[in-house]
PDB file of N, CA and C in Angstrom:
ATOM      1  N   MET A   1     -20.482  -6.460  -7.150  1.00 57.00           N
ATOM      2  CA  MET A   1     -19.249  -5.745  -7.514  1.00 57.00           C
ATOM      3  C   MET A   1     -18.120  -6.711  -7.020  1.00 57.00           C
ATOM      4  N   THR A   2     -17.146  -6.827  -7.860  1.00 69.00           N
ATOM      5  CA  THR A   2     -16.023  -7.618  -7.685  1.00 69.00           C
ATOM      6  C   THR A   2     -14.834  -7.152  -6.877  1.00 69.00           C
ATOM      7  N   ASP A   3     -14.360  -7.720  -5.939  1.00 90.00           N
ATOM      8  CA  ASP A   3     -13.319  -7.240  -5.011  1.00 90.00           C
ATOM      9  C   ASP A   3     -11.932  -7.533  -5.819  1.00 90.00           C
ATOM     10  N   THR A   4     -11.260  -6.553  -6.364  1.00 93.00           N
ATOM     11  CA  THR A   4     -10.105  -6.859  -7.152  1.00 93.00           C
ATOM     12  C   THR A   4      -8.874  -6.957  -6.173  1.00 93.00           C
ATOM     13  N   ALA A   5      -7.759  -7.488  -6.842  1.00 94.00           N
ATOM     14  CA  ALA A   5      -6.417  -7.386  -5.896  1.00 94.00           C
ATOM     15  C   ALA A   5      -6.135  -6.141  -5.558  1.00 94.00           C
ATOM     16  N   TRP A   6      -6.281  -5.073  -6.487  1.00 94.00           N
ATOM     17  CA  TRP A   6      -5.957  -3.739  -6.129  1.00 94.00           C
ATOM     18  C   TRP A   6      -6.734  -3.275  -4.941  1.00 94.00           C
ATOM     19  N   ASP A   7      -8.029  -3.465  -4.916  1.00 95.00           N
ATOM     20  CA  ASP A   7      -8.878  -3.177  -3.882  1.00 95.00           C
ATOM     21  C   ASP A   7      -8.374  -3.780  -2.649  1.00 95.00           C
ATOM     22  N   ARG A   8      -8.173  -4.964  -2.530  1.00 96.00           N
ATOM     23  CA  ARG A   8      -7.638  -5.658  -1.316  1.00 96.00           C
ATOM     24  C   ARG A   8      -6.163  -5.191  -0.950  1.00 96.00           C
ATOM     25  N   LEU A   9      -5.462  -4.803  -1.904  1.00 97.00           N
ATOM     26  CA  LEU A   9      -4.166  -4.194  -1.592  1.00 97.00           C
ATOM     27  C   LEU A   9      -4.216  -2.908  -0.854  1.00 97.00           C
ATOM     28  N   LEU A  10      -5.202  -1.963  -1.372  1.00 96.00           N
ATOM     29  CA  LEU A  10      -5.499  -0.692  -0.672  1.00 96.00           C
ATOM     30  C   LEU A  10      -6.105  -0.939   0.674  1.00 96.00           C
ATOM     31  N   ASP A  11      -6.939  -1.910   0.666  1.00 96.00           N
ATOM     32  CA  ASP A  11      -7.741  -2.169   1.943  1.00 96.00           C
ATOM     33  C   ASP A  11      -6.610  -2.668   3.078  1.00 96.00           C
ATOM     34  N   LEU A  12      -5.754  -3.476   2.717  1.00 97.00           N
ATOM     35  CA  LEU A  12      -4.699  -3.817   3.639  1.00 97.00           C
ATOM     36  C   LEU A  12      -3.722  -2.813   4.159  1.00 97.00           C
ATOM     37  N   LEU A  13      -3.355  -2.043   3.063  1.00 97.00           N
ATOM     38  CA  LEU A  13      -2.567  -0.694   3.433  1.00 97.00           C
ATOM     39  C   LEU A  13      -3.434   0.217   4.359  1.00 97.00           C
ATOM     40  N   ASP A  14      -4.688   0.343   4.108  1.00 96.00           N
ATOM     41  CA  ASP A  14      -5.488   1.319   4.907  1.00 96.00           C
ATOM     42  C   ASP A  14      -5.613   0.662   6.344  1.00 96.00           C
ATOM     43  N   HIS A  15      -5.833  -0.624   6.430  1.00 97.00           N
ATOM     44  CA  HIS A  15      -6.073  -1.294   7.649  1.00 97.00           C
ATOM     45  C   HIS A  15      -4.839  -1.276   8.680  1.00 97.00           C
ATOM     46  N   PHE A  16      -3.595  -1.439   8.180  1.00 97.00           N
ATOM     47  CA  PHE A  16      -2.506  -1.284   8.886  1.00 97.00           C
ATOM     48  C   PHE A  16      -1.893   0.153   9.046  1.00 97.00           C
ATOM     49  N   ALA A  17      -2.209   1.025   8.107  1.00 96.00           N
ATOM     50  CA  ALA A  17      -1.932   2.380   8.390  1.00 96.00           C
ATOM     51  C   ALA A  17      -2.747   3.031   9.454  1.00 96.00           C
ATOM     52  N   ALA A  18      -4.150   2.646   9.510  1.00 94.00           N
ATOM     53  CA  ALA A  18      -5.161   3.314  10.357  1.00 94.00           C
ATOM     54  C   ALA A  18      -5.098   2.519  11.737  1.00 94.00           C
ATOM     55  N   ASN A  19      -4.260   1.508  11.845  1.00 95.00           N
ATOM     56  CA  ASN A  19      -4.272   0.685  13.159  1.00 95.00           C
ATOM     57  C   ASN A  19      -2.840   0.484  13.653  1.00 95.00           C
ATOM     58  N   PRO A  20      -2.103   1.558  14.079  1.00 94.00           N
ATOM     59  CA  PRO A  20      -0.704   1.549  14.305  1.00 94.00           C
ATOM     60  C   PRO A  20      -0.329   0.375  15.536  1.00 94.00           C
ATOM     61  N   GLU A  21      -1.290  -0.006  16.277  1.00 96.00           N
ATOM     62  CA  GLU A  21      -0.920  -1.038  17.263  1.00 96.00           C
ATOM     63  C   GLU A  21      -0.891  -2.377  16.741  1.00 96.00           C
ATOM     64  N   LEU A  22      -1.097  -2.600  15.406  1.00 97.00           N
ATOM     65  CA  LEU A  22      -1.051  -3.844  14.911  1.00 97.00           C
ATOM     66  C   LEU A  22       0.333  -4.140  14.368  1.00 97.00           C
ATOM     67  N   PRO A  23       0.898  -5.243  14.588  1.00 96.00           N
ATOM     68  CA  PRO A  23       2.381  -5.582  14.229  1.00 96.00           C
ATOM     69  C   PRO A  23       2.367  -5.823  12.691  1.00 96.00           C
ATOM     70  N   LEU A  24       3.473  -5.451  12.157  1.00 96.00           N
ATOM     71  CA  LEU A  24       3.725  -5.671  10.721  1.00 96.00           C
ATOM     72  C   LEU A  24       4.600  -6.848  10.588  1.00 96.00           C
ATOM     73  N   SER A  25       4.066  -8.066  10.598  1.00 94.00           N
ATOM     74  CA  SER A  25       4.675  -9.261  10.583  1.00 94.00           C
ATOM     75  C   SER A  25       5.112  -9.582   9.274  1.00 94.00           C
ATOM     76  N   PRO A  26       5.981 -10.484   8.987  1.00 96.00           N
ATOM     77  CA  PRO A  26       6.372 -11.064   7.732  1.00 96.00           C
ATOM     78  C   PRO A  26       4.988 -11.564   7.028  1.00 96.00           C
ATOM     79  N   ASP A  27       4.077 -12.112   7.679  1.00 97.00           N
ATOM     80  CA  ASP A  27       2.883 -12.540   7.026  1.00 97.00           C
ATOM     81  C   ASP A  27       2.207 -11.272   6.281  1.00 97.00           C
ATOM     82  N   VAL A  28       2.280 -10.106   6.856  1.00 97.00           N
ATOM     83  CA  VAL A  28       1.803  -8.811   6.071  1.00 97.00           C
ATOM     84  C   VAL A  28       2.496  -8.661   4.816  1.00 97.00           C
ATOM     85  N   GLU A  29       3.777  -8.612   4.809  1.00 97.00           N
ATOM     86  CA  GLU A  29       4.637  -8.580   3.760  1.00 97.00           C
ATOM     87  C   GLU A  29       4.445  -9.700   2.695  1.00 97.00           C
ATOM     88  N   ARG A  30       4.193 -10.805   3.208  1.00 98.00           N
ATOM     89  CA  ARG A  30       3.774 -11.895   2.097  1.00 98.00           C
ATOM     90  C   ARG A  30       2.429 -11.738   1.540  1.00 98.00           C
ATOM     91  N   THR A  31       1.557 -11.097   2.265  1.00 98.00           N
ATOM     92  CA  THR A  31       0.134 -10.902   1.762  1.00 98.00           C
ATOM     93  C   THR A  31       0.285  -9.733   0.702  1.00 98.00           C
ATOM     94  N   PHE A  32       1.090  -8.703   1.100  1.00 98.00           N
ATOM     95  CA  PHE A  32       1.334  -7.603   0.013  1.00 98.00           C
ATOM     96  C   PHE A  32       1.913  -8.238  -1.184  1.00 98.00           C
ATOM     97  N   ALA A  33       2.848  -9.019  -1.164  1.00 98.00           N
ATOM     98  CA  ALA A  33       3.454  -9.738  -2.312  1.00 98.00           C
ATOM     99  C   ALA A  33       2.420 -10.611  -3.043  1.00 98.00           C
ATOM    100  N   ALA A  34       1.482 -11.223  -2.460  1.00 98.00           N
ATOM    101  CA  ALA A  34       0.561 -11.984  -3.120  1.00 98.00           C
ATOM    102  C   ALA A  34      -0.357 -11.121  -3.833  1.00 98.00           C
ATOM    103  N   LEU A  35      -0.835 -10.050  -3.192  1.00 98.00           N
ATOM    104  CA  LEU A  35      -1.802  -9.106  -3.867  1.00 98.00           C
ATOM    105  C   LEU A  35      -1.098  -8.539  -5.043  1.00 98.00           C
ATOM    106  N   CYS A  36       0.200  -8.002  -4.867  1.00 97.00           N
ATOM    107  CA  CYS A  36       0.957  -7.394  -5.951  1.00 97.00           C
ATOM    108  C   CYS A  36       1.127  -8.473  -7.057  1.00 97.00           C
ATOM    109  N   THR A  37       1.435  -9.561  -6.825  1.00 97.00           N
ATOM    110  CA  THR A  37       1.333 -10.647  -8.072  1.00 97.00           C
ATOM    111  C   THR A  37      -0.017 -10.661  -8.681  1.00 97.00           C
ATOM    112  N   GLN A  38      -1.049 -10.747  -7.915  1.00 96.00           N
ATOM    113  CA  GLN A  38      -2.404 -10.858  -8.554  1.00 96.00           C
ATOM    114  C   GLN A  38      -2.661  -9.549  -9.412  1.00 96.00           C
ATOM    115  N   ALA A  39      -2.276  -8.418  -8.771  1.00 95.00           N
ATOM    116  CA  ALA A  39      -2.626  -7.097  -9.465  1.00 95.00           C
ATOM    117  C   ALA A  39      -1.758  -6.971 -10.647  1.00 95.00           C
ATOM    118  N   ILE A  40      -0.582  -7.529 -10.604  1.00 95.00           N
ATOM    119  CA  ILE A  40       0.326  -7.447 -11.764  1.00 95.00           C
ATOM    120  C   ILE A  40      -0.357  -8.243 -12.927  1.00 95.00           C
ATOM    121  N   GLU A  41      -0.868  -9.344 -12.470  1.00 95.00           N
ATOM    122  CA  GLU A  41      -1.566 -10.230 -13.428  1.00 95.00           C
ATOM    123  C   GLU A  41      -2.653  -9.711 -14.201  1.00 95.00           C
ATOM    124  N   ASP A  42      -3.426  -8.902 -13.508  1.00 92.00           N
ATOM    125  CA  ASP A  42      -4.773  -8.242 -14.032  1.00 92.00           C
ATOM    126  C   ASP A  42      -4.457  -6.880 -14.527  1.00 92.00           C
ATOM    127  N   GLY A  43      -3.170  -6.514 -14.435  1.00 92.00           N
ATOM    128  CA  GLY A  43      -2.784  -5.094 -15.109  1.00 92.00           C
ATOM    129  C   GLY A  43      -2.952  -3.767 -14.386  1.00 92.00           C
ATOM    130  N   SER A  44      -3.363  -4.035 -13.045  1.00 92.00           N
ATOM    131  CA  SER A  44      -3.443  -2.829 -12.310  1.00 92.00           C
ATOM    132  C   SER A  44      -2.241  -2.328 -11.459  1.00 92.00           C
ATOM    133  N   VAL A  45      -1.189  -3.288 -11.508  1.00 94.00           N
ATOM    134  CA  VAL A  45       0.152  -2.930 -10.952  1.00 94.00           C
ATOM    135  C   VAL A  45       1.152  -2.950 -12.088  1.00 94.00           C
ATOM    136  N   ASP A  46       1.969  -2.161 -12.170  1.00 93.00           N
ATOM    137  CA  ASP A  46       3.170  -2.160 -13.118  1.00 93.00           C
ATOM    138  C   ASP A  46       3.968  -3.380 -13.226  1.00 93.00           C
ATOM    139  N   ARG A  47       3.931  -4.127 -14.289  1.00 92.00           N
ATOM    140  CA  ARG A  47       4.642  -5.293 -14.531  1.00 92.00           C
ATOM    141  C   ARG A  47       6.198  -5.363 -14.271  1.00 92.00           C
ATOM    142  N   GLU A  48       6.762  -4.125 -14.348  1.00 92.00           N
ATOM    143  CA  GLU A  48       8.206  -3.852 -14.154  1.00 92.00           C
ATOM    144  C   GLU A  48       8.632  -3.877 -12.711  1.00 92.00           C
ATOM    145  N   LEU A  49       7.702  -3.900 -11.743  1.00 94.00           N
ATOM    146  CA  LEU A  49       8.098  -3.701 -10.419  1.00 94.00           C
ATOM    147  C   LEU A  49       8.334  -5.313  -9.978  1.00 94.00           C
ATOM    148  N   HIS A  50       9.376  -5.289  -9.087  1.00 96.00           N
ATOM    149  CA  HIS A  50       9.670  -6.601  -8.472  1.00 96.00           C
ATOM    150  C   HIS A  50       8.851  -6.919  -7.375  1.00 96.00           C
ATOM    151  N   VAL A  51       8.174  -7.960  -7.176  1.00 97.00           N
ATOM    152  CA  VAL A  51       6.983  -8.194  -6.236  1.00 97.00           C
ATOM    153  C   VAL A  51       7.651  -8.085  -4.922  1.00 97.00           C
ATOM    154  N   ASP A  52       8.666  -8.876  -4.475  1.00 97.00           N
ATOM    155  CA  ASP A  52       9.134  -8.948  -3.205  1.00 97.00           C
ATOM    156  C   ASP A  52       9.597  -7.639  -2.620  1.00 97.00           C
ATOM    157  N   ASP A  53      10.255  -6.782  -3.591  1.00 97.00           N
ATOM    158  CA  ASP A  53      10.813  -5.433  -3.206  1.00 97.00           C
ATOM    159  C   ASP A  53       9.604  -4.546  -2.974  1.00 97.00           C
ATOM    160  N   THR A  54       8.575  -4.648  -3.802  1.00 97.00           N
ATOM    161  CA  THR A  54       7.417  -3.763  -3.782  1.00 97.00           C
ATOM    162  C   THR A  54       6.737  -4.078  -2.456  1.00 97.00           C
ATOM    163  N   ALA A  55       6.547  -5.357  -2.030  1.00 97.00           N
ATOM    164  CA  ALA A  55       5.891  -5.692  -0.803  1.00 97.00           C
ATOM    165  C   ALA A  55       6.674  -5.133   0.402  1.00 97.00           C
ATOM    166  N   ARG A  56       8.081  -5.204   0.317  1.00 97.00           N
ATOM    167  CA  ARG A  56       8.949  -4.788   1.327  1.00 97.00           C
ATOM    168  C   ARG A  56       8.802  -3.242   1.522  1.00 97.00           C
ATOM    169  N   TRP A  57       8.560  -2.410   0.460  1.00 97.00           N
ATOM    170  CA  TRP A  57       8.429  -1.155   0.375  1.00 97.00           C
ATOM    171  C   TRP A  57       7.023  -0.755   0.752  1.00 97.00           C
ATOM    172  N   LEU A  58       6.036  -1.454   0.504  1.00 97.00           N
ATOM    173  CA  LEU A  58       4.833  -1.141   0.911  1.00 97.00           C
ATOM    174  C   LEU A  58       4.665  -1.348   2.519  1.00 97.00           C
ATOM    175  N   THR A  59       5.315  -2.287   3.021  1.00 97.00           N
ATOM    176  CA  THR A  59       5.419  -2.324   4.516  1.00 97.00           C
ATOM    177  C   THR A  59       6.211  -1.283   5.065  1.00 97.00           C
ATOM    178  N   GLY A  60       7.143  -0.775   4.410  1.00 96.00           N
ATOM    179  CA  GLY A  60       8.127   0.220   4.913  1.00 96.00           C
ATOM    180  C   GLY A  60       7.230   1.621   4.849  1.00 96.00           C
ATOM    181  N   LEU A  61       6.371   1.678   3.888  1.00 96.00           N
ATOM    182  CA  LEU A  61       5.504   2.911   3.782  1.00 96.00           C
ATOM    183  C   LEU A  61       4.500   3.081   4.967  1.00 96.00           C
ATOM    184  N   VAL A  62       4.040   1.794   5.251  1.00 97.00           N
ATOM    185  CA  VAL A  62       3.146   1.787   6.490  1.00 97.00           C
ATOM    186  C   VAL A  62       3.805   2.276   7.640  1.00 97.00           C
ATOM    187  N   VAL A  63       5.241   1.815   7.943  1.00 97.00           N
ATOM    188  CA  VAL A  63       5.841   2.363   8.931  1.00 97.00           C
ATOM    189  C   VAL A  63       6.110   3.759   8.958  1.00 97.00           C
ATOM    190  N   ALA A  64       6.421   4.290   7.753  1.00 96.00           N
ATOM    191  CA  ALA A  64       6.773   5.682   7.634  1.00 96.00           C
ATOM    192  C   ALA A  64       5.398   6.475   8.011  1.00 96.00           C
ATOM    193  N   HIS A  65       4.334   6.090   7.433  1.00 96.00           N
ATOM    194  CA  HIS A  65       2.963   6.630   7.689  1.00 96.00           C
ATOM    195  C   HIS A  65       2.849   6.761   9.261  1.00 96.00           C
ATOM    196  N   ARG A  66       3.075   5.636   9.845  1.00 96.00           N
ATOM    197  CA  ARG A  66       2.847   5.732  11.363  1.00 96.00           C
ATOM    198  C   ARG A  66       3.777   6.591  11.963  1.00 96.00           C
ATOM    199  N   ALA A  67       4.927   6.800  11.441  1.00 96.00           N
ATOM    200  CA  ALA A  67       5.833   7.822  12.208  1.00 96.00           C
ATOM    201  C   ALA A  67       5.414   9.278  11.869  1.00 96.00           C
ATOM    202  N   VAL A  68       4.928   9.458  10.622  1.00 95.00           N
ATOM    203  CA  VAL A  68       4.335  10.912  10.311  1.00 95.00           C
ATOM    204  C   VAL A  68       3.242  11.093  11.146  1.00 95.00           C
ATOM    205  N   ARG A  69       2.403  10.185  11.431  1.00 95.00           N
ATOM    206  CA  ARG A  69       1.119  10.535  12.238  1.00 95.00           C
ATOM    207  C   ARG A  69       1.635  10.855  13.760  1.00 95.00           C
ATOM    208  N   ASP A  70       2.669  10.020  14.082  1.00 94.00           N
ATOM    209  CA  ASP A  70       3.095  10.318  15.483  1.00 94.00           C
ATOM    210  C   ASP A  70       3.751  11.752  15.555  1.00 94.00           C
ATOM    211  N   THR A  71       4.507  12.143  14.643  1.00 96.00           N
ATOM    212  CA  THR A  71       5.016  13.471  14.455  1.00 96.00           C
ATOM    213  C   THR A  71       4.126  14.550  14.276  1.00 96.00           C
ATOM    214  N   HIS A  72       3.069  14.266  13.523  1.00 96.00           N
ATOM    215  CA  HIS A  72       2.056  15.344  13.156  1.00 96.00           C
ATOM    216  C   HIS A  72       0.648  15.131  13.536  1.00 96.00           C
ATOM    217  N   PRO A  73       0.299  14.849  14.837  1.00 94.00           N
ATOM    218  CA  PRO A  73      -1.033  14.546  15.120  1.00 94.00           C
ATOM    219  C   PRO A  73      -2.049  15.523  14.751  1.00 94.00           C
ATOM    220  N   ASP A  74      -1.506  16.724  14.658  1.00 96.00           N
ATOM    221  CA  ASP A  74      -2.407  17.856  14.289  1.00 96.00           C
ATOM    222  C   ASP A  74      -3.008  17.759  12.853  1.00 96.00           C
ATOM    223  N   VAL A  75      -2.459  16.986  11.944  1.00 94.00           N
ATOM    224  CA  VAL A  75      -2.937  16.829  10.528  1.00 94.00           C
ATOM    225  C   VAL A  75      -3.995  15.695  10.607  1.00 94.00           C
ATOM    226  N   PRO A  76      -5.214  15.920  10.196  1.00 94.00           N
ATOM    227  CA  PRO A  76      -6.264  14.933  10.095  1.00 94.00           C
ATOM    228  C   PRO A  76      -5.724  13.402   9.594  1.00 94.00           C
ATOM    229  N   ALA A  77      -6.118  12.502  10.275  1.00 93.00           N
ATOM    230  CA  ALA A  77      -5.761  11.166   9.901  1.00 93.00           C
ATOM    231  C   ALA A  77      -6.231  10.738   8.453  1.00 93.00           C
ATOM    232  N   ASP A  78      -7.367  11.307   8.138  1.00 93.00           N
ATOM    233  CA  ASP A  78      -7.927  10.997   6.763  1.00 93.00           C
ATOM    234  C   ASP A  78      -6.992  11.545   5.647  1.00 93.00           C
ATOM    235  N   ALA A  79      -6.463  12.860   6.006  1.00 95.00           N
ATOM    236  CA  ALA A  79      -5.673  13.546   5.204  1.00 95.00           C
ATOM    237  C   ALA A  79      -4.276  12.859   4.799  1.00 95.00           C
ATOM    238  N   ASP A  80      -3.811  12.335   5.959  1.00 93.00           N
ATOM    239  CA  ASP A  80      -2.487  11.690   5.772  1.00 93.00           C
ATOM    240  C   ASP A  80      -2.814  10.317   4.928  1.00 93.00           C
ATOM    241  N   LEU A  81      -3.799   9.584   5.389  1.00 94.00           N
ATOM    242  CA  LEU A  81      -4.169   8.307   4.713  1.00 94.00           C
ATOM    243  C   LEU A  81      -4.308   8.600   3.123  1.00 94.00           C
ATOM    244  N   GLY A  82      -5.086   9.759   2.840  1.00 95.00           N
ATOM    245  CA  GLY A  82      -5.329  10.089   1.499  1.00 95.00           C
ATOM    246  C   GLY A  82      -3.930  10.279   0.709  1.00 95.00           C
ATOM    247  N   VAL A  83      -3.061  10.946   1.332  1.00 94.00           N
ATOM    248  CA  VAL A  83      -1.825  11.250   0.696  1.00 94.00           C
ATOM    249  C   VAL A  83      -1.003   9.801   0.431  1.00 94.00           C
ATOM    250  N   LEU A  84      -0.925   9.041   1.509  1.00 94.00           N
ATOM    251  CA  LEU A  84      -0.448   7.641   1.278  1.00 94.00           C
ATOM    252  C   LEU A  84      -0.968   6.994   0.114  1.00 94.00           C
ATOM    253  N   ARG A  85      -2.367   6.972   0.053  1.00 94.00           N
ATOM    254  CA  ARG A  85      -2.913   6.236  -1.196  1.00 94.00           C
ATOM    255  C   ARG A  85      -2.559   6.764  -2.336  1.00 94.00           C
ATOM    256  N   VAL A  86      -2.318   8.261  -2.552  1.00 93.00           N
ATOM    257  CA  VAL A  86      -1.992   8.631  -3.850  1.00 93.00           C
ATOM    258  C   VAL A  86      -0.642   8.295  -4.104  1.00 93.00           C
ATOM    259  N   VAL A  87       0.238   8.225  -3.002  1.00 94.00           N
ATOM    260  CA  VAL A  87       1.681   7.995  -3.327  1.00 94.00           C
ATOM    261  C   VAL A  87       1.706   6.527  -3.866  1.00 94.00           C
ATOM    262  N   VAL A  88       1.037   5.584  -3.153  1.00 94.00           N
ATOM    263  CA  VAL A  88       0.992   4.205  -3.573  1.00 94.00           C
ATOM    264  C   VAL A  88       0.392   4.060  -5.021  1.00 94.00           C
ATOM    265  N   THR A  89      -0.691   4.564  -5.255  1.00 91.00           N
ATOM    266  CA  THR A  89      -1.346   4.561  -6.532  1.00 91.00           C
ATOM    267  C   THR A  89      -0.494   4.928  -7.713  1.00 91.00           C
ATOM    268  N   ARG A  90       0.156   6.218  -7.359  1.00 90.00           N
ATOM    269  CA  ARG A  90       0.974   6.715  -8.457  1.00 90.00           C
ATOM    270  C   ARG A  90       2.292   5.860  -8.811  1.00 90.00           C
ATOM    271  N   TRP A  91       2.687   5.282  -7.727  1.00 90.00           N
ATOM    272  CA  TRP A  91       3.883   4.469  -7.847  1.00 90.00           C
ATOM    273  C   TRP A  91       3.607   3.071  -8.368  1.00 90.00           C
ATOM    274  N   LEU A  92       2.541   2.644  -8.034  1.00 90.00           N
ATOM    275  CA  LEU A  92       2.328   1.074  -8.392  1.00 90.00           C
ATOM    276  C   LEU A  92       1.557   1.011  -9.838  1.00 90.00           C
ATOM    277  N   HIS A  93       0.683   1.976 -10.164  1.00 86.00           N
ATOM    278  CA  HIS A  93      -0.114   1.720 -11.413  1.00 86.00           C
ATOM    279  C   HIS A  93       0.867   1.889 -12.621  1.00 86.00           C
ATOM    280  N   PRO A  94       0.672   1.145 -13.637  1.00 79.00           N
ATOM    281  CA  PRO A  94       1.419   1.287 -14.953  1.00 79.00           C
ATOM    282  C   PRO A  94       1.425   2.692 -15.537  1.00 79.00           C
ATOM    283  N   ALA A  95       2.531   3.205 -16.158  1.00 70.00           N
ATOM    284  CA  ALA A  95       2.410   4.476 -16.805  1.00 70.00           C
ATOM    285  C   ALA A  95       1.397   4.439 -17.728  1.00 70.00           C
ATOM    286  N   ARG A  96       0.751   5.702 -17.808  1.00 66.00           N
ATOM    287  CA  ARG A  96      -0.093   5.920 -18.717  1.00 66.00           C
ATOM    288  C   ARG A  96       0.476   6.382 -20.111  1.00 66.00           C
ATOM    289  N   PRO A  97      -0.002   5.901 -21.164  1.00 62.00           N
ATOM    290  CA  PRO A  97       0.524   6.512 -22.556  1.00 62.00           C
ATOM    291  C   PRO A  97       0.411   7.880 -22.725  1.00 62.00           C
ATOM    292  N   ARG A  98       1.344   8.565 -23.205  1.00 59.00           N
ATOM    293  CA  ARG A  98       1.359   9.996 -23.373  1.00 59.00           C
ATOM    294  C   ARG A  98       0.930  10.374 -24.766  1.00 59.00           C
TER     295      ARG A  98
END
């Protein structure tokens, strides 16, 4: 089974969302950008998205996820991670033809 850029992007998102003690350095944002570029090339991320802006927002969504987890520790972590993944997937994937 081939590990796609999309898979690696979600793995990175999961890793930093699930480990709030890990710092979100500029390297993380650059890695998101590189993965977005690769995923745009293979068609799994919308070509209309600006790579650097998307990487910045992905990093920001991890920060927001951490804040939500701190504010609502009663919600299962898996449930919050699932919602984060749905939000990211719906945002990044190209629009489906109607």
